[in-house]
Amino acid sequence: MEKKPTVGYLGMGIMGSAMAGRLVDAGYPVTVWNRSRDKCAALEAKGAKVAATAQEVVESCDITFACTSDPASARSVVFGEGGVLAGISSGRRFVDMSTVDEETAKDIAPVSGSKGPALQGQLVILSAGEEALQKEAQGCFDVMGKRTFFLGEVGAGARMKLVVNMIMGINMVALCEGLAVGTQAGLKGADILEVIKEGAIASPMYGMKGPKMLEGDFASNFPLKHAQKDVRLALGLGDAVGQPMPVAAAANESFKAARAAGRGDDDFSAVYDAVRKQGLSGPPGPY
Amino acid sequence: MEKKPTVGYLGMGIMGSAMAGRLVDAGYPVTVWNRSRDKCAALEAKGAKVAATAQEVVESCDITFACTSDPASARSVVFGEGGVLAGISSGRRFVDMSTVDEETAKDIAPVSGSKGPALQGQLVILSAGEEALQKEAQGCFDVMGKRTFFLGEVGAGARMKLVVNMIMGINMVALCEGLAVGTQAGLKGADILEVIKEGAIASPMYGMKGPKMLEGDFASNFPLKHAQKDVRLALGLGDAVGQPMPVAAAANESFKAARAAGRGDDDFSAVYDAVRKQGLSGPPGPY
Amino acid sequence: MEKKPTVGYLGMGIMGSAMAGRLVDAGYPVTVWNRSRDKCAALEAKGAKVAATAQEVVESCDITFACTSDPASARSVVFGEGGVLAGISSGRRFVDMSTVDEETAKDIAPVSGSKGPALQGQLVILSAGEEALQKEAQGCFDVMGKRTFFLGEVGAGARMKLVVNMIMGINMVALCEGLAVGTQAGLKGADILEVIKEGAIASPMYGMKGPKMLEGDFASNFPLKHAQKDVRLALGLGDAVGQPMPVAAAANESFKAARAAGRGDDDFSAVYDAVRKQGLSGPPGPY
Amino acid sequence: MEKKPTVGYLGMGIMGSAMAGRLVDAGYPVTVWNRSRDKCAALEAKGAKVAATAQEVVESCDITFACTSDPASARSVVFGEGGVLAGISSGRRFVDMSTVDEETAKDIAPVSGSKGPALQGQLVILSAGEEALQKEAQGCFDVMGKRTFFLGEVGAGARMKLVVNMIMGINMVALCEGLAVGTQAGLKGADILEVIKEGAIASPMYGMKGPKMLEGDFASNFPLKHAQKDVRLALGLGDAVGQPMPVAAAANESFKAARAAGRGDDDFSAVYDAVRKQGLSGPPGPY
């Protein structure tokens, strides 16, 4: 059996640490880095090396993955001092799995999925860019995800991620408005979820998030601030290609209201609170 | 085995004729009526009696169901000359399965589902009103649907239907905006649908409608004008209970644009055309 | 000089009492009525007669005007027990100045303007319906308003009122969003108003309401619940004629949020609070 | 009388050429530059010098103004090869009058107003940044504008411009939706404009643009693509400071629809066509 490549992982957030953990479990020699080193502790305990800079990781590994929270940090990890560009050299591979705008994207393969799927290797990987690299990374992709799409030129993966997350964000606000108006009108939230489950719009997200939303459990699988960022970037994409998206624009404003209300670090389903906050306070209306 | 009650059915549209057909197949003696009699031909061929007025149906059947297209026609069937009220008498049961506003609702049990589920008896029945009636109607409900919810007082069924169809309508426009911006940005529509299928927002509706939308097949299962009507009535419900719903309001305008473009009688997925019509015509943009 | 006709006025709200007051001042013999009689006190003090029912007013006056708060009460004043229809007879004239939907409208001449203009006879009167009646009413119109438009068949006045108030409602929310984002971004609200005053969008409304909004003075000239009602009815008109209005729909949701927050009886500029409530609480953001 | 400083002007678009023209007329020695030199012809004919690069202008003038069409070109004029930074040196002043995002802004004084006011020196100048510079530029400001606001630190001018133009953009779409629904409902567009003129929302913009819109005259005073850019940048500002603006977001989508329909270079009032395009085609509806 051929020798496993050495693997680096930059960014130990919810997603990055889950994916890096799977690579360690799969027997890859893994080196990790995070801006605040303390977030590397869990991986170190698992047996991963911890590097002082992104540059050091890239220099010491055959292939390095990154998953950061937003375009700004993605950019600084790549272009900043002690960053990827400082360490990259021929034969060193770098795959950014963040959701970033395309100015930033080099070879990029963002993932679709949240904490749970990441821990279980059930992510969907949206790969694009240099095909040779994709082949080399496939072994790692197989450990991190259940399916990998090859979408063509650099940027296609980022665009796919934005489009799908935008649809997801709208579907979430749709459920929130429905639960809010329905319960205000005297229906039981649990009944609404049951009826949805039996029908054409049943989805894993509605099944998973719905009951938690009714309990007010907003522990973060996918932070709201990242969900809003994706909808905003998708609207920017619409701007670039001349596609109006009034419903996405309205949903974006609801996510912004939730962020403004201090929900940015909660799960994106916490937009439910912002939606209800706009509704009748105190006793329900006519119904 | 106990004798089957005689059953009437008012309104031979897509949904009504499918449900009445199942009742005939199940061995119920069925009498049908429709404003334009020609629409009764298929049921007559199946062995159903055809009556000249709604009143005549109600007078001659133990239990009568109705499924009409909008509050106005529902009202005229109930209150109009030769209507239900003229024929109803103690021991005669009437169950309106239309999506109507509550001023109209008497005992009402709207259904969730479209043509296919209706033909296969896979509808979800949202029953509310007098409990005794619900028990009597249960036999027929079992023939028409796969599950029946008892939601309490009169009107709860109508409200549930509106809430669920509003969420469905928003989900549909979300897919349309995503497909429109994604394809404008150089992604393949089929890839977008595949990625959705693997993820948290996979749903029967997206699986069923998505591919047809890409082919431009908008044969009607659920007419767009009825989908818009439900979103509009749900917004009215929000008005009544004091719940703002900016995303539903935006989706409603997109459905109105599709109606204005002459798509009202096509499937509600035809809103895709209205969404794209707002986008860049001719060659795609920067991407 | 010809004898003045006897004039009745139904509905002693902000607008009705102001207009009735001008008619008294102009020397017309005036009889007033209001559901809750106490609201008639001011006019009685001015020398108006007070009747026990709307019917009584219509029976005793040559021409009767009405200004009620919403379609429901307008309808009950006209069709209810002791209402206009019970008292109307040949030679008796009735002019409804409320903003009502057209099912209700008989001869109708809604007014454009709020408390101030009403007190000063500076209203704009949007008259429609039977031309003969308009001629007879002109004398009174001249006392109540600065200009009267004859818009043609019954209903045109109501439609014009809705269209203009819808535009006004949107302009108000536009100012609110601008003041909210500008002040959050470190600009002085007073500077924003000054710059507006110098430019293309300067308007009496912005000049009059802007400074009060910054002071949090929302004493009602035009109650927010009526402003939202007009936007909602205008959206209904759009529905009827097939005109999507996404911006009006978004503004309507903001007014609904303000109503849900208990601002319905304040001036419609109080939507400013609902707009800001969606924004960052506590210390401003980056700026 | 003191000697006039030598003045440079970069960007000979609608606004820039009008302002530069006034400076020439006022007796200032003016040097102009534009990416495509042909656009400098009119100023050259008036007696202005034409330079080959922005750098050359800055090097040869005491104070240089710039007015470019968007952040991208503003950035390249400042940072690009042969740009402002290459030529700037102590004692040389640079004032950017474009509407730009703040990353770009150095000392900046965007103007509020369009072609007409620019030609007549009736602009409102929103000055911010180094106070010393503002004093030196005041003479030129007096020639170009009727009033100058000093708004404080760098960026305040840009923010003020965005806020006011966002409100203006919304007001424009509000008029479009009102005219569209009103005329569909059988009202005369001219009557709607007359009623507006008599009321609280009368504004120079409505008075000026309204009649032209009814005639379909969309000759550009303020290009639609720039109006949409300003609304988009204002939404970005809202993002940065945590202020949701659902109505601005909806208006932005309408402007995007107009751009996608090829109206970007027409006057921003051409959004009227995009609004109507969403409405009922062919014969009007019920009314």
PDB file of C-alpha atoms in Angstrom, chain C residues 12-136:
ATOM      1  CA  MET C  12     -65.616  62.401  14.355  1.00  0.00           C
ATOM      2  CA  GLY C  13     -62.069  61.099  14.125  1.00  0.00           C
ATOM      3  CA  ILE C  14     -59.069  63.371  13.488  1.00  0.00           C
ATOM      4  CA  MET C  15     -60.069  64.079   9.899  1.00  0.00           C
ATOM      5  CA  GLY C  16     -63.845  64.081  10.204  1.00  0.00           C
ATOM      6  CA  SER C  17     -63.982  66.494  13.141  1.00  0.00           C
ATOM      7  CA  ALA C  18     -61.565  68.871  11.400  1.00  0.00           C
ATOM      8  CA  MET C  19     -63.633  68.946   8.223  1.00  0.00           C
ATOM      9  CA  ALA C  20     -66.943  69.212  10.067  1.00  0.00           C
ATOM     10  CA  GLY C  21     -65.474  72.060  12.100  1.00  0.00           C
ATOM     11  CA  ARG C  22     -64.645  74.012   8.955  1.00  0.00           C
ATOM     12  CA  LEU C  23     -68.172  73.520   7.645  1.00  0.00           C
ATOM     13  CA  VAL C  24     -69.580  74.938  10.893  1.00  0.00           C
ATOM     14  CA  ASP C  25     -67.157  77.879  10.706  1.00  0.00           C
ATOM     15  CA  ALA C  26     -68.271  78.481   7.132  1.00  0.00           C
ATOM     16  CA  GLY C  27     -71.851  78.895   8.296  1.00  0.00           C
ATOM     17  CA  TYR C  28     -73.328  75.567   7.233  1.00  0.00           C
ATOM     18  CA  PRO C  29     -75.966  74.058   9.509  1.00  0.00           C
ATOM     19  CA  VAL C  30     -74.142  70.858  10.507  1.00  0.00           C
ATOM     20  CA  THR C  31     -75.352  67.665  12.205  1.00  0.00           C
ATOM     21  CA  VAL C  32     -72.722  65.186  13.339  1.00  0.00           C
ATOM     22  CA  TRP C  33     -72.651  61.598  14.548  1.00  0.00           C
ATOM     23  CA  ASN C  34     -70.013  59.276  15.913  1.00  0.00           C
ATOM     24  CA  ARG C  35     -70.207  55.718  17.200  1.00  0.00           C
ATOM     25  CA  SER C  36     -68.947  56.869  20.605  1.00  0.00           C
ATOM     26  CA  ARG C  37     -70.914  60.029  21.215  1.00  0.00           C
ATOM     27  CA  ASP C  38     -68.307  61.701  23.448  1.00  0.00           C
ATOM     28  CA  LYS C  39     -66.169  62.403  20.385  1.00  0.00           C
ATOM     29  CA  CYS C  40     -68.940  64.756  19.196  1.00  0.00           C
ATOM     30  CA  ALA C  41     -68.492  67.132  22.137  1.00  0.00           C
ATOM     31  CA  ALA C  42     -66.070  69.537  20.422  1.00  0.00           C
ATOM     32  CA  LEU C  43     -68.373  69.990  17.429  1.00  0.00           C
ATOM     33  CA  GLU C  44     -71.421  70.350  19.658  1.00  0.00           C
ATOM     34  CA  ALA C  45     -69.566  73.140  21.479  1.00  0.00           C
ATOM     35  CA  LYS C  46     -68.999  74.789  18.109  1.00  0.00           C
ATOM     36  CA  GLY C  47     -72.742  74.737  17.472  1.00  0.00           C
ATOM     37  CA  ALA C  48     -73.267  71.498  15.542  1.00  0.00           C
ATOM     38  CA  LYS C  49     -76.288  69.297  16.248  1.00  0.00           C
ATOM     39  CA  VAL C  50     -75.523  65.732  17.391  1.00  0.00           C
ATOM     40  CA  ALA C  51     -77.659  62.851  16.113  1.00  0.00           C
ATOM     41  CA  ALA C  52     -78.152  59.420  17.690  1.00  0.00           C
ATOM     42  CA  THR C  53     -77.665  57.413  14.495  1.00  0.00           C
ATOM     43  CA  ALA C  54     -76.168  57.769  11.048  1.00  0.00           C
ATOM     44  CA  GLN C  55     -79.672  57.157   9.662  1.00  0.00           C
ATOM     45  CA  GLU C  56     -80.982  60.180  11.574  1.00  0.00           C
ATOM     46  CA  VAL C  57     -78.256  62.375  10.069  1.00  0.00           C
ATOM     47  CA  VAL C  58     -78.938  61.256   6.520  1.00  0.00           C
ATOM     48  CA  GLU C  59     -82.687  61.740   6.943  1.00  0.00           C
ATOM     49  CA  SER C  60     -82.292  65.260   8.283  1.00  0.00           C
ATOM     50  CA  CYS C  61     -79.622  66.666   5.960  1.00  0.00           C
ATOM     51  CA  ASP C  62     -79.448  67.628   2.269  1.00  0.00           C
ATOM     52  CA  ILE C  63     -75.968  66.213   1.978  1.00  0.00           C
ATOM     53  CA  THR C  64     -74.042  63.948   4.346  1.00  0.00           C
ATOM     54  CA  PHE C  65     -70.325  63.279   4.416  1.00  0.00           C
ATOM     55  CA  ALA C  66     -68.580  60.401   6.164  1.00  0.00           C
ATOM     56  CA  CYS C  67     -64.978  59.794   7.140  1.00  0.00           C
ATOM     57  CA  THR C  68     -64.361  56.529   8.969  1.00  0.00           C
ATOM     58  CA  SER C  69     -61.189  54.715   9.800  1.00  0.00           C
ATOM     59  CA  ASP C  70     -61.381  51.494   7.810  1.00  0.00           C
ATOM     60  CA  PRO C  71     -63.468  49.515   5.302  1.00  0.00           C
ATOM     61  CA  ALA C  72     -65.146  47.502   8.073  1.00  0.00           C
ATOM     62  CA  SER C  73     -66.487  50.508   9.968  1.00  0.00           C
ATOM     63  CA  ALA C  74     -67.283  52.302   6.703  1.00  0.00           C
ATOM     64  CA  ARG C  75     -69.375  49.310   5.723  1.00  0.00           C
ATOM     65  CA  SER C  76     -71.233  49.158   9.039  1.00  0.00           C
ATOM     66  CA  VAL C  77     -71.951  52.896   8.948  1.00  0.00           C
ATOM     67  CA  VAL C  78     -73.463  52.437   5.501  1.00  0.00           C
ATOM     68  CA  PHE C  79     -75.127  49.049   5.712  1.00  0.00           C
ATOM     69  CA  GLY C  80     -75.504  48.498   9.480  1.00  0.00           C
ATOM     70  CA  GLU C  81     -78.633  48.999  11.577  1.00  0.00           C
ATOM     71  CA  GLY C  82     -79.493  52.680  11.855  1.00  0.00           C
ATOM     72  CA  GLY C  83     -77.057  53.180   8.991  1.00  0.00           C
ATOM     73  CA  VAL C  84     -76.966  55.365   5.893  1.00  0.00           C
ATOM     74  CA  LEU C  85     -78.950  53.034   3.645  1.00  0.00           C
ATOM     75  CA  ALA C  86     -81.789  52.975   6.154  1.00  0.00           C
ATOM     76  CA  GLY C  87     -82.073  56.746   5.950  1.00  0.00           C
ATOM     77  CA  ILE C  88     -81.153  57.579   2.398  1.00  0.00           C
ATOM     78  CA  SER C  89     -83.949  58.692   0.070  1.00  0.00           C
ATOM     79  CA  SER C  90     -84.263  60.541  -3.194  1.00  0.00           C
ATOM     80  CA  GLY C  91     -82.848  64.019  -2.859  1.00  0.00           C
ATOM     81  CA  ARG C  92     -80.596  62.990   0.028  1.00  0.00           C
ATOM     82  CA  ARG C  93     -76.927  62.971  -0.896  1.00  0.00           C
ATOM     83  CA  PHE C  94     -74.192  60.861   0.677  1.00  0.00           C
ATOM     84  CA  VAL C  95     -70.452  61.313   0.081  1.00  0.00           C
ATOM     85  CA  ASP C  96     -68.050  58.921   1.746  1.00  0.00           C
ATOM     86  CA  MET C  97     -64.614  60.500   2.252  1.00  0.00           C
ATOM     87  CA  SER C  98     -63.037  57.465   3.903  1.00  0.00           C
ATOM     88  CA  THR C  99     -60.354  55.391   2.241  1.00  0.00           C
ATOM     89  CA  VAL C 100     -62.388  52.306   1.516  1.00  0.00           C
ATOM     90  CA  ASP C 101     -62.224  49.376  -0.833  1.00  0.00           C
ATOM     91  CA  GLU C 102     -64.566  49.664  -3.769  1.00  0.00           C
ATOM     92  CA  GLU C 103     -67.088  47.063  -2.750  1.00  0.00           C
ATOM     93  CA  THR C 104     -68.062  49.589  -0.115  1.00  0.00           C
ATOM     94  CA  ALA C 105     -67.826  52.734  -2.197  1.00  0.00           C
ATOM     95  CA  LYS C 106     -71.069  54.367  -3.336  1.00  0.00           C
ATOM     96  CA  ASP C 107     -70.337  57.979  -4.184  1.00  0.00           C
ATOM     97  CA  ILE C 108     -66.977  58.592  -2.684  1.00  0.00           C
ATOM     98  CA  ALA C 109     -64.475  61.426  -2.466  1.00  0.00           C
ATOM     99  CA  PRO C 110     -61.577  60.482  -0.225  1.00  0.00           C
ATOM    100  CA  VAL C 111     -59.227  63.238   0.850  1.00  0.00           C
ATOM    101  CA  SER C 112     -55.470  63.411   0.662  1.00  0.00           C
ATOM    102  CA  GLY C 113     -53.886  65.151   3.618  1.00  0.00           C
ATOM    103  CA  SER C 114     -53.696  64.881   7.381  1.00  0.00           C
ATOM    104  CA  LYS C 115     -54.740  66.803  10.486  1.00  0.00           C
ATOM    105  CA  GLY C 116     -52.998  70.109   9.732  1.00  0.00           C
ATOM    106  CA  PRO C 117     -54.283  70.525   6.169  1.00  0.00           C
ATOM    107  CA  ALA C 118     -57.725  69.378   7.308  1.00  0.00           C
ATOM    108  CA  LEU C 119     -57.901  72.115   9.951  1.00  0.00           C
ATOM    109  CA  GLN C 120     -56.731  74.722   7.455  1.00  0.00           C
ATOM    110  CA  GLY C 121     -58.954  73.624   4.583  1.00  0.00           C
ATOM    111  CA  GLN C 122     -55.884  72.630   2.597  1.00  0.00           C
ATOM    112  CA  LEU C 123     -56.948  69.069   1.783  1.00  0.00           C
ATOM    113  CA  VAL C 124     -56.867  67.643  -1.724  1.00  0.00           C
ATOM    114  CA  ILE C 125     -60.241  66.056  -2.506  1.00  0.00           C
ATOM    115  CA  LEU C 126     -60.302  63.082  -4.850  1.00  0.00           C
ATOM    116  CA  SER C 127     -63.875  63.056  -6.049  1.00  0.00           C
ATOM    117  CA  ALA C 128     -65.489  60.414  -8.196  1.00  0.00           C
ATOM    118  CA  GLY C 129     -68.922  59.086  -8.960  1.00  0.00           C
ATOM    119  CA  GLU C 130     -72.144  60.807  -9.979  1.00  0.00           C
ATOM    120  CA  GLU C 131     -71.270  64.176 -11.500  1.00  0.00           C
ATOM    121  CA  ALA C 132     -74.496  65.864 -10.400  1.00  0.00           C
ATOM    122  CA  LEU C 133     -73.643  65.097  -6.798  1.00  0.00           C
ATOM    123  CA  GLN C 134     -70.180  66.469  -7.210  1.00  0.00           C
ATOM    124  CA  LYS C 135     -71.622  69.795  -8.341  1.00  0.00           C
ATOM    125  CA  GLU C 136     -73.921  69.999  -5.305  1.00  0.00           C
TER     126      GLU C 136
END
